[in-house]
Amino acid sequence: MLNYQVGDIVTMKKGHPCGENKWEVQRTGVDIKLKCLGCDRQVWMPRRDFEKRVRKILVDGKFIALVNYKKEEE
Ligand SMILES: [Zn+2]
């Protein structure tokens, strides 16, 4: 299970056609809503596809591989 939530910034296997490859997670669930931070375009994709394509997550100012990211329990 990958750890991400609304408000996280992630990168994908492929960037957006506008040239940016930073996305803000805006909605989670069966479908994931993402906003491209280059052009503000919003896209939806099935969670299954999202979890195949997502690569890194921004944590404390650094991008790390999401597969290695374990959020600590509060
Ligand atoms: Zn874009």
Coordinates of C-alpha atoms and ligand atoms in Angstrom, one line a residue:
M1 CA 0.0 0.0 0.0
L2 CA 1.5 3.3 -1.1
N3 CA 1.3 6.2 1.3
Y4 CA 0.0 9.4 -0.2
Q5 CA -2.8 11.8 0.6
V6 CA -4.6 14.9 -0.5
G7 CA -2.1 17.8 -0.8
D8 CA 1.0 15.6 -1.5
I9 CA 3.2 16.6 -4.5
V10 CA 4.3 13.6 -6.6
T11 CA 6.1 12.9 -9.9
M12 CA 5.0 10.4 -12.4
K13 CA 6.7 8.0 -14.9
K14 CA 5.8 10.5 -17.6
G15 CA 5.4 14.2 -17.1
H16 CA 2.5 16.3 -18.4
P17 CA 2.7 17.4 -22.1
C18 CA 3.2 21.0 -20.9
G19 CA 6.7 19.9 -19.7
E20 CA 6.1 19.8 -15.9
N21 CA 6.3 16.6 -13.9
K22 CA 4.9 17.7 -10.5
W23 CA 1.4 16.9 -9.6
E24 CA -0.7 17.7 -6.5
V25 CA -3.0 15.0 -5.2
Q26 CA -6.4 16.6 -4.9
R27 CA -8.7 13.7 -4.4
T28 CA -8.1 10.1 -3.4
G29 CA -10.4 7.0 -3.7
V30 CA -11.2 4.7 -6.5
D31 CA -10.1 7.5 -8.9
I32 CA -7.3 9.9 -8.1
K33 CA -7.6 13.6 -9.0
L34 CA -4.3 15.3 -9.8
K35 CA -3.4 18.9 -10.7
C36 CA -0.4 19.6 -12.9
L37 CA 1.7 22.3 -11.2
G38 CA 2.9 23.5 -14.5
C39 CA -0.4 24.5 -16.1
D40 CA -3.0 23.9 -13.4
R41 CA -4.7 21.3 -15.6
Q42 CA -6.6 18.7 -13.6
V43 CA -6.8 15.1 -14.5
W44 CA -8.5 12.0 -13.1
M45 CA -7.1 8.5 -13.3
P46 CA -8.0 5.2 -11.8
R47 CA -6.0 4.5 -8.6
R48 CA -4.6 1.3 -10.2
D49 CA -3.1 3.3 -13.0
F50 CA -2.0 6.1 -10.7
E51 CA -0.1 3.6 -8.5
K52 CA 1.6 2.1 -11.5
R53 CA 2.7 5.5 -12.8
V54 CA 3.6 7.4 -9.7
R55 CA 7.3 7.6 -8.9
K56 CA 8.3 10.1 -6.2
I57 CA 6.7 12.1 -3.5
L58 CA 7.9 15.4 -2.0
V59 CA 8.8 15.0 1.7
D60 CA 10.5 17.8 3.6
G61 CA 11.6 19.5 0.4
K62 CA 13.1 16.4 -1.2
F63 CA 11.6 13.9 -3.7
I64 CA 11.9 10.3 -2.6
A65 CA 10.6 7.1 -4.2
L66 CA 7.1 6.6 -3.1
V67 CA 7.6 2.8 -2.8
N68 CA 10.2 3.5 -0.1
Y69 CA 8.1 6.0 1.8
K70 CA 6.5 4.8 4.9
K71 CA 4.5 7.4 6.7
E72 CA 4.9 7.2 10.5
E73 CA 1.8 6.5 12.5
E74 CA 0.7 9.3 14.7
Ligands
ZN1 ZN 0.8 20.7 -17.3

